[in-house]
Amino acid sequence: MAMHSFDDIFDDISSRSSLRIPPLQDLFPGPSTTSARLSPLEPIARVNIGSETNKLTGRRAALAQAKPLDAPETDEWETLAPVKLTLRPEVPKIHQLQEPPRKKQKLYDHEQIADFVQLPKPQTKARENKPRPFQPVAVLNELLEPPPSAALFPPITPSAGQEEQGRSPFRSRFSKTSKGEGESSTRRKRTKGRSASPTTTKRTYNRGRTKWTEEETDQLVKGVAIYGVGRWKNILEHPEFHFKQGRTSMDLKDRFRVCFPPDAPHKWVRPIPVGPETDDAKSASSPAAKKGSPHKDANILSRSRKRHWSEEEDAELDKGFRLYGYQWNLMVKDPNLRFDRRSGGQIRDRFRLRFPELYNQQDSAPQQKKPHDKNLNSNKNQQPLQAKPAMTSRRSSDFKEQARNDEGDLEGEGRAPLKTALSFTTGLLNAEDEHYKLSNSILRDDWDWDDNLTLAPVAWEDMANKPMFQFD
DNA sequence: TTTAGGG
DNA sequence: CCCTAAA
């Protein structure tokens, strides 16, 4: 009789014990690798379930029931198998015949399908199967090429402390996709004209864990402030940033995700200073020292501590009050006032603490005129504190305009150039950052920064769409 | 090629 | 840190 439907075939197969079918999971492995659809062969497993193994279900039952003799011939089911299966050659069938059914051993994951089947053992450590580390000379051709700016810095030597102790910088290994040494030379051709960037997006070799230093993290945050979230390649290749050898843009992404979890966009917290890298190496070699590290798993600073005001900052506050009166946020944004990452609210609180009565006068203080920075240099702390009449409103564009004027008019007077505004405003950039320019988004009146915030509470999307800084 | 997202 | 889909 002709069998047309799958059920017909299935019934026929089920009734013929001589036909040995391996308990395959899926005959038709399609794009949807999920086992949402029940495999047609799945029922076979149930058919084989005997009375003794009633309690077992599914594949386990089938496995418990499977006898070595039922194992199909190799060629018979290898044609059916979607995956490559190999038999255990060392187990003779005869022996299995006479042996009483062995106690079911605990199955490893790769043995789940059948106990007479040996699936290729999953590589728990993929690296273990990769070629052993090459000597530096062997791989220096491309993989460990120094960055273009490497000349500016001393070569990386063990004494430089840049690499982790006990971990050779040449621990690199070719990945499985890499064919060998000839590959690198041939592959170079594809980058015609455009010089191959040493800061690749994807590592071409496996490097051990390389701890992030605070300097690296700081540069990363700066880079995000400059380019925006998601511009990891740009950040990585920023000429003034120097990440560790082998760092990829994906590493930056991961690191940023660790330091600034997107779940808490309002609470951008500053990574804990990890201290000099040498400590880490020490702790690595000494288990006791490792225990002593309190910040080992706490990358996120708890938002609690208050930073004390220095005399210098108080002096800035005095200066700021003369300039802006009670407009604390304007003080924050003034490039010439060097607060240490204080928010407007913090400045206000500090002022209220120091000058309670003056603070209470602010209601009567007239708010009208736009302050001019001529006062900055003339006021040398001599005058008693007097609030500068405040202007009605002042937007960031005003500041940019003022900065532009400053560069023109007050050139040569030792005024802090615009770059200072960056380092001040965000507390991120230092005096060496010359070629940045403020963009609109960084100067917002409604910012109120927290003590522990490294960046203003900007949502990731804002950062991604509107970089806080832009190049000239 | 580069990034987002999940592992 | 790795892998991969997706842009």
Coordinates of C-alpha atoms (C1' of nucleotides) in Angstrom, one line a residue:
Chain A
M1 CA 0.0 0.0 0.0
A2 CA 1.2 3.5 -0.6
M3 CA 1.9 5.7 2.3
H4 CA 1.4 9.3 1.7
S5 CA 1.0 11.1 4.9
F6 CA 3.6 11.4 7.5
D7 CA 1.4 9.7 10.0
D8 CA 1.3 6.7 7.7
I9 CA 5.0 6.6 7.6
F10 CA 5.3 7.1 11.3
D11 CA 2.9 4.3 12.0
D12 CA 4.7 2.0 9.8
I13 CA 8.0 2.8 11.3
S14 CA 6.6 2.4 14.8
S15 CA 5.4 -1.1 14.0
R16 CA 8.6 -2.3 12.6
S17 CA 11.1 -2.8 15.4
S18 CA 13.7 -3.9 13.0
L19 CA 14.0 -0.5 11.6
R20 CA 16.3 1.4 13.7
I21 CA 16.0 5.1 13.8
P22 CA 18.2 7.2 15.9
P23 CA 16.5 9.5 18.3
L24 CA 17.1 12.5 16.3
Q25 CA 15.8 15.7 17.5
D26 CA 15.0 17.4 14.3
L27 CA 14.9 16.0 10.9
F28 CA 14.4 19.3 9.2
P29 CA 16.7 21.8 10.7
G30 CA 15.5 25.0 9.3
P31 CA 16.3 28.6 9.9
S32 CA 14.2 28.4 13.0
T33 CA 16.4 26.5 15.2
T34 CA 14.1 26.9 18.0
S35 CA 12.2 23.7 18.9
A36 CA 8.9 25.4 18.7
R37 CA 7.8 22.9 16.2
L38 CA 7.7 19.4 17.4
S39 CA 10.0 17.1 15.6
P40 CA 8.3 14.4 13.6
L41 CA 10.6 11.9 15.0
E42 CA 10.0 12.9 18.5
P43 CA 7.2 10.3 19.0
I44 CA 9.6 7.5 18.4
A45 CA 11.3 8.2 21.6
R46 CA 8.0 7.7 23.4
V47 CA 7.3 4.5 21.5
N48 CA 10.4 3.0 22.9
I49 CA 9.6 3.8 26.5
G50 CA 9.2 0.7 28.4
S51 CA 7.2 0.0 31.5
E52 CA 10.1 0.2 33.8
T53 CA 10.9 3.7 32.7
N54 CA 7.5 5.1 32.9
K55 CA 8.6 7.7 35.3
L56 CA 11.1 9.0 32.8
T57 CA 9.8 11.2 30.1
G58 CA 10.9 12.5 26.8
R59 CA 14.4 12.2 25.6
R60 CA 15.7 10.9 28.9
A61 CA 13.4 8.0 28.8
A62 CA 14.5 7.2 25.3
L63 CA 18.0 7.4 26.4
A64 CA 17.4 5.2 29.4
Q65 CA 15.7 2.7 27.2
A66 CA 18.1 2.7 24.4
K67 CA 20.2 -0.4 24.1
P68 CA 23.5 -0.5 22.4
L69 CA 22.2 -3.0 20.0
D70 CA 19.6 -0.7 18.9
A71 CA 22.2 1.7 17.7
P72 CA 21.8 2.0 14.0
E73 CA 24.5 1.3 11.6
T74 CA 26.8 4.2 11.2
D75 CA 26.1 4.9 7.6
E76 CA 22.4 4.3 8.1
W77 CA 21.7 7.1 10.4
E78 CA 24.5 9.3 9.6
T79 CA 22.7 10.1 6.4
L80 CA 19.7 11.2 8.4
A81 CA 21.6 13.0 11.0
P82 CA 21.7 16.7 10.5
V83 CA 24.7 16.9 12.8
K84 CA 27.8 15.0 12.6
L85 CA 27.8 12.1 14.9
T86 CA 30.6 9.8 15.8
L87 CA 30.4 6.4 17.4
R88 CA 32.6 5.4 20.3
P89 CA 34.8 3.1 18.5
E90 CA 36.4 1.6 21.6
V91 CA 33.2 0.0 22.8
P92 CA 32.7 -3.4 21.0
K93 CA 29.1 -4.3 20.4
I94 CA 29.6 -7.8 21.6
H95 CA 30.7 -6.6 24.9
Q96 CA 27.7 -4.4 25.2
L97 CA 25.5 -7.3 24.4
Q98 CA 26.6 -9.4 27.3
E99 CA 26.8 -6.6 29.7
P100 CA 23.8 -6.0 31.9
P101 CA 22.3 -2.6 31.3
R102 CA 24.7 -0.3 32.9
K103 CA 23.7 2.1 35.4
K104 CA 22.7 5.3 33.8
Q105 CA 25.6 7.6 34.2
K106 CA 25.2 11.2 34.5
L107 CA 25.0 12.6 31.1
Y108 CA 27.0 15.5 30.0
D109 CA 25.4 18.0 27.9
H110 CA 27.0 16.8 24.8
E111 CA 25.8 13.3 25.5
Q112 CA 22.2 14.1 25.9
I113 CA 21.1 12.8 22.6
A114 CA 22.1 9.2 23.0
D115 CA 24.6 7.4 25.2
F116 CA 26.0 5.5 22.3
V117 CA 26.5 8.6 20.4
Q118 CA 29.5 10.8 21.0
L119 CA 28.9 14.3 19.9
P120 CA 31.8 16.5 19.4
K121 CA 32.7 17.7 22.8
P122 CA 31.9 21.4 23.2
Q123 CA 34.9 23.5 23.6
T124 CA 34.6 24.9 27.0
K125 CA 37.6 26.9 26.4
A126 CA 37.7 27.8 22.8
R127 CA 41.1 29.3 23.4
E128 CA 42.6 26.1 24.5
N129 CA 42.3 24.7 21.0
K130 CA 43.8 27.7 19.4
P131 CA 47.4 27.9 18.4
R132 CA 49.8 28.6 21.1
P133 CA 51.0 32.0 21.5
F134 CA 53.3 33.2 18.9
Q135 CA 56.5 34.9 19.6
P136 CA 56.4 38.6 19.1
V137 CA 58.3 38.6 16.0
A138 CA 55.9 36.2 14.4
V139 CA 52.9 38.3 14.8
L140 CA 54.2 41.8 14.9
N141 CA 53.5 42.3 11.3
E142 CA 49.9 43.3 11.7
L143 CA 48.3 42.3 14.9
L144 CA 50.3 44.1 17.3
E145 CA 51.2 47.1 15.3
P146 CA 51.6 50.1 17.4
P147 CA 49.0 52.8 17.0
P148 CA 49.8 55.8 14.8
S149 CA 50.4 57.9 17.8
A150 CA 52.7 55.4 19.4
A151 CA 55.7 57.5 18.6
L152 CA 54.5 60.0 21.0
F153 CA 54.8 57.6 23.9
P154 CA 57.4 55.4 25.3
P155 CA 57.3 51.9 24.0
I156 CA 55.4 49.4 26.1
T157 CA 57.8 47.5 28.2
P158 CA 57.3 45.3 31.2
S159 CA 58.6 48.1 33.3
A160 CA 56.1 50.5 31.8
G161 CA 53.4 48.8 33.8
Q162 CA 51.0 49.2 31.0
E163 CA 50.4 45.5 30.6
E164 CA 49.3 43.3 33.4
Q165 CA 52.1 41.6 35.2
G166 CA 52.6 38.0 34.4
R167 CA 50.7 38.4 31.2
S168 CA 52.7 38.7 28.2
P169 CA 51.6 41.3 25.8
F170 CA 52.2 38.8 23.1
R171 CA 49.7 36.3 24.4
S172 CA 47.8 36.8 21.3
R173 CA 46.6 33.8 19.3
F174 CA 45.2 33.6 15.9
S175 CA 41.5 32.9 15.8
K176 CA 40.1 30.0 14.0
T177 CA 39.3 32.1 11.1
S178 CA 42.8 33.1 10.7
K179 CA 44.7 30.9 8.3
G180 CA 48.1 31.7 9.3
E181 CA 50.9 34.0 8.8
G182 CA 50.4 34.3 5.1
E183 CA 47.0 35.6 5.7
S184 CA 47.9 38.9 7.1
S185 CA 50.0 39.8 4.1
T186 CA 47.4 38.8 1.6
R187 CA 44.6 40.4 3.5
R188 CA 46.4 43.6 3.6
K189 CA 45.6 44.1 -0.1
R190 CA 41.9 44.6 0.6
T191 CA 42.6 47.8 2.2
K192 CA 43.7 49.5 -0.9
G193 CA 44.5 53.1 -0.5
R194 CA 43.0 53.4 2.9
S195 CA 45.7 52.4 5.4
A196 CA 44.7 49.6 7.6
S197 CA 43.8 50.9 11.0
P198 CA 45.6 49.2 13.8
T199 CA 42.6 49.9 16.0
T200 CA 40.4 47.3 14.6
T201 CA 36.9 46.9 15.6
K202 CA 37.2 43.2 16.2
R203 CA 40.2 41.6 17.7
T204 CA 41.8 39.2 15.4
Y205 CA 43.4 37.3 18.2
N206 CA 42.4 36.3 21.7
R207 CA 43.9 38.3 24.4
G208 CA 43.5 37.6 28.1
R209 CA 41.5 39.9 30.2
T210 CA 43.0 43.3 30.3
K211 CA 42.0 45.3 33.2
W212 CA 40.7 48.8 32.6
T213 CA 42.6 51.4 34.3
E214 CA 41.1 54.6 35.5
E215 CA 42.9 56.5 32.9
E216 CA 41.4 54.4 30.2
T217 CA 38.0 54.7 31.6
D218 CA 38.4 58.4 31.9
Q219 CA 39.4 58.7 28.3
L220 CA 36.4 56.6 27.4
V221 CA 34.1 59.0 29.2
K222 CA 35.8 61.9 27.7
G223 CA 35.4 60.3 24.3
V224 CA 31.7 59.8 24.9
A225 CA 31.4 63.4 25.8
I226 CA 33.1 64.4 22.6
Y227 CA 31.6 62.0 20.1
G228 CA 28.6 60.7 21.8
V229 CA 27.4 57.3 22.9
G230 CA 27.9 54.7 20.3
R231 CA 30.8 56.3 18.5
W232 CA 33.2 53.8 19.9
K233 CA 35.4 53.6 16.9
N234 CA 35.8 57.3 16.9
I235 CA 36.7 57.3 20.6
L236 CA 39.1 54.5 20.2
E237 CA 40.9 56.2 17.4
H238 CA 40.9 59.6 19.0
P239 CA 44.4 60.8 18.6
E240 CA 44.8 62.0 22.2
F241 CA 43.4 58.9 23.7
H242 CA 45.6 55.9 24.3
F243 CA 43.8 52.8 25.2
K244 CA 45.7 49.6 25.9
Q245 CA 47.1 47.6 23.1
G246 CA 44.5 45.4 21.6
R247 CA 41.5 47.3 22.9
T248 CA 38.7 47.3 20.5
S249 CA 35.7 49.5 20.0
M250 CA 33.5 46.8 21.4
D251 CA 35.6 46.8 24.5
L252 CA 34.8 50.5 24.9
K253 CA 31.2 49.7 24.4
D254 CA 31.3 47.0 27.0
R255 CA 33.2 49.1 29.5
F256 CA 30.8 52.0 29.1
R257 CA 27.9 49.7 29.6
V258 CA 29.5 48.5 32.8
C259 CA 30.3 51.9 34.2
F260 CA 27.1 53.6 33.1
P261 CA 24.3 51.1 33.0
P262 CA 21.6 52.3 30.7
D263 CA 19.0 51.4 33.3
A264 CA 19.9 54.4 35.3
P265 CA 20.4 57.2 32.8
H266 CA 19.8 59.9 35.4
K267 CA 22.5 58.5 37.6
W268 CA 25.6 58.5 35.7
V269 CA 28.1 57.5 38.2
R270 CA 31.8 57.7 38.2
P271 CA 33.8 54.5 38.2
I272 CA 35.7 53.9 41.3
P273 CA 39.4 54.7 41.0
V274 CA 41.1 51.5 40.7
G275 CA 44.5 52.8 41.6
P276 CA 47.7 52.1 39.9
E277 CA 47.8 49.0 37.8
T278 CA 50.7 47.6 39.7
D279 CA 48.4 47.0 42.6
D280 CA 46.2 44.8 40.5
A281 CA 49.1 42.8 39.4
K282 CA 50.1 42.4 43.0
S283 CA 46.7 41.3 44.0
A284 CA 46.7 38.8 41.2
S285 CA 49.7 37.1 42.4
S286 CA 48.8 37.3 46.0
P287 CA 45.3 36.0 46.9
A288 CA 45.4 37.7 50.2
A289 CA 45.9 41.0 48.6
K290 CA 43.0 40.4 46.3
K291 CA 40.7 39.9 49.2
G292 CA 41.7 43.2 50.6
S293 CA 40.5 45.0 47.5
P294 CA 37.2 46.5 48.5
H295 CA 36.3 47.7 45.0
K296 CA 36.8 44.5 43.3
D297 CA 33.3 44.1 42.1
A298 CA 32.0 47.5 42.8
N299 CA 32.6 49.4 39.8
I300 CA 29.8 51.8 40.5
L301 CA 30.3 54.5 43.1
S302 CA 27.5 54.7 45.5
R303 CA 26.0 58.1 45.4
S304 CA 26.4 59.3 48.9
R305 CA 29.6 61.0 49.8
K306 CA 29.9 64.7 49.8
R307 CA 33.0 66.4 48.7
H308 CA 34.2 69.1 50.9
W309 CA 34.6 72.6 49.6
S310 CA 38.1 73.8 49.3
E311 CA 39.2 77.3 50.0
E312 CA 39.8 77.7 46.4
E313 CA 36.3 76.7 45.6
D314 CA 34.9 79.1 48.2
A315 CA 36.9 81.8 46.5
E316 CA 35.3 80.9 43.2
L317 CA 32.0 81.1 44.9
D318 CA 32.7 84.6 46.1
K319 CA 33.8 85.6 42.7
G320 CA 30.8 84.0 41.1
F321 CA 28.4 85.7 43.5
R322 CA 29.8 89.0 42.5
L323 CA 29.3 88.1 38.9
Y324 CA 26.0 86.4 38.9
G325 CA 24.4 87.0 42.2
Y326 CA 22.1 84.1 43.0
Q327 CA 22.3 82.5 39.7
W328 CA 24.2 79.4 40.6
N329 CA 23.8 77.6 37.4
L330 CA 25.5 80.5 35.6
M331 CA 28.4 80.1 37.9
V332 CA 28.6 76.5 37.0
K333 CA 28.8 77.4 33.3
D334 CA 31.2 80.3 33.6
P335 CA 34.5 79.1 32.1
N336 CA 36.4 81.4 34.4
L337 CA 35.0 80.0 37.6
R338 CA 36.8 76.8 38.5
F339 CA 34.5 74.8 40.6
D340 CA 35.2 71.2 40.9
R341 CA 32.2 69.6 39.3
R342 CA 29.8 71.4 41.5
S343 CA 26.2 71.7 40.5
G344 CA 24.2 74.8 40.8
G345 CA 22.4 73.4 43.8
Q346 CA 25.5 72.5 45.5
I347 CA 26.9 76.0 45.0
R348 CA 23.6 77.4 46.3
D349 CA 23.8 75.2 49.4
R350 CA 27.3 76.1 50.0
F351 CA 26.5 79.8 49.7
R352 CA 23.6 79.5 52.1
L353 CA 25.8 77.8 54.6
R354 CA 28.4 80.4 54.5
F355 CA 26.3 83.5 54.1
P356 CA 22.8 82.7 55.5
E357 CA 21.7 86.3 55.8
L358 CA 23.0 87.2 52.4
Y359 CA 21.2 84.3 51.0
N360 CA 18.0 85.4 52.5
Q361 CA 18.2 88.7 50.8
Q362 CA 18.0 87.3 47.4
D363 CA 14.3 88.0 47.1
S364 CA 15.0 91.6 47.3
A365 CA 17.8 91.5 45.0
P366 CA 17.0 93.0 41.6
Q367 CA 17.4 90.7 38.7
Q368 CA 18.0 92.5 35.5
K369 CA 21.3 93.1 34.0
K370 CA 23.6 90.9 32.2
P371 CA 26.9 90.6 33.9
H372 CA 30.0 91.4 32.1
D373 CA 33.2 89.7 32.7
K374 CA 35.3 92.9 33.0
N375 CA 34.6 92.5 36.6
L376 CA 36.4 89.3 36.8
N377 CA 39.9 90.7 36.8
S378 CA 39.2 93.9 38.6
N379 CA 37.6 92.3 41.5
K380 CA 40.4 91.0 43.6
N381 CA 38.4 89.9 46.6
Q382 CA 38.8 93.2 48.2
Q383 CA 35.2 94.3 48.0
P384 CA 32.6 92.9 50.4
L385 CA 30.4 90.4 48.9
Q386 CA 27.8 92.0 46.9
A387 CA 25.5 90.3 44.5
K388 CA 25.8 91.3 40.9
P389 CA 22.4 92.2 39.6
A390 CA 21.1 89.2 37.8
M391 CA 19.9 89.2 34.3
T392 CA 16.6 88.0 33.5
S393 CA 17.6 85.1 31.4
R394 CA 20.7 83.9 29.9
R395 CA 21.0 81.0 27.6
S396 CA 23.9 78.9 26.5
S397 CA 24.1 80.7 23.2
D398 CA 25.0 83.8 25.2
F399 CA 27.9 82.0 26.7
K400 CA 29.1 80.9 23.4
E401 CA 29.0 84.4 22.2
Q402 CA 30.8 85.6 25.2
A403 CA 33.4 83.0 24.8
R404 CA 33.9 84.1 21.3
N405 CA 34.3 87.7 22.3
D406 CA 36.6 86.7 25.0
E407 CA 38.9 85.1 22.6
G408 CA 39.0 88.2 20.4
D409 CA 38.9 91.0 22.9
L410 CA 40.8 89.7 25.8
E411 CA 43.4 87.8 24.0
G412 CA 46.7 87.9 25.7
E413 CA 45.3 88.8 29.1
G414 CA 45.7 85.4 30.5
R415 CA 42.1 84.7 30.2
A416 CA 41.2 81.1 30.2
P417 CA 40.4 80.1 26.7
L418 CA 37.3 78.4 25.8
K419 CA 38.8 75.0 26.3
T420 CA 38.7 75.7 30.0
A421 CA 35.0 75.7 29.8
L422 CA 35.0 72.1 28.8
S423 CA 37.3 70.9 31.5
F424 CA 35.4 72.9 34.0
T425 CA 31.9 72.2 32.8
T426 CA 32.2 68.5 32.7
G427 CA 35.1 68.0 34.9
L428 CA 36.3 65.7 32.3
L429 CA 38.6 67.5 30.0
N430 CA 41.9 68.9 31.0
A431 CA 43.8 71.9 29.8
E432 CA 45.4 70.0 27.0
D433 CA 42.1 69.7 25.2
E434 CA 42.4 72.5 22.9
H435 CA 40.5 71.8 19.8
Y436 CA 37.1 71.3 21.2
K437 CA 34.2 73.6 21.0
L438 CA 31.1 73.8 23.1
S439 CA 28.0 72.7 21.5
N440 CA 24.6 73.8 22.5
S441 CA 23.6 70.7 24.3
I442 CA 26.2 70.9 27.1
L443 CA 25.1 74.3 28.3
R444 CA 21.7 73.8 29.7
D445 CA 20.2 75.9 32.4
D446 CA 18.3 73.1 34.0
W447 CA 21.2 70.9 34.8
D448 CA 21.7 70.1 38.4
W449 CA 24.6 67.8 38.9
D450 CA 25.1 65.5 41.6
D451 CA 28.2 65.0 43.6
N452 CA 29.0 61.7 42.1
L453 CA 28.0 62.5 38.6
T454 CA 30.8 62.6 36.2
L455 CA 28.6 63.7 33.4
A456 CA 25.4 65.6 33.5
P457 CA 22.3 63.5 33.7
V458 CA 21.7 63.2 30.1
A459 CA 19.9 60.3 28.6
W460 CA 21.9 58.0 26.5
E461 CA 19.8 58.9 23.5
D462 CA 20.7 62.5 24.0
M463 CA 24.3 61.7 24.1
A464 CA 24.1 59.5 21.1
N465 CA 22.2 62.0 19.0
K466 CA 23.8 65.2 20.2
P467 CA 27.4 64.9 21.2
M468 CA 28.3 67.3 23.9
F469 CA 31.2 68.6 22.0
Q470 CA 32.2 69.0 18.5
F471 CA 35.3 69.7 16.6
D472 CA 36.1 73.0 15.1
Chain B
dT1 C1' 32.5 47.9 8.5
dT2 C1' 30.6 49.1 12.6
dT3 C1' 27.3 48.8 16.3
dA4 C1' 23.7 47.0 19.5
dG5 C1' 22.5 43.5 22.2
dG6 C1' 22.7 39.2 24.4
dG7 C1' 25.6 35.4 26.3
Chain C
dC1 C1' 35.3 39.4 26.8
dC2 C1' 32.9 36.9 22.9
dC3 C1' 29.5 36.3 19.2
dT4 C1' 26.2 37.6 15.9
dA5 C1' 22.4 39.9 13.7
dA6 C1' 21.6 44.0 11.6
dA7 C1' 22.3 48.3 9.8

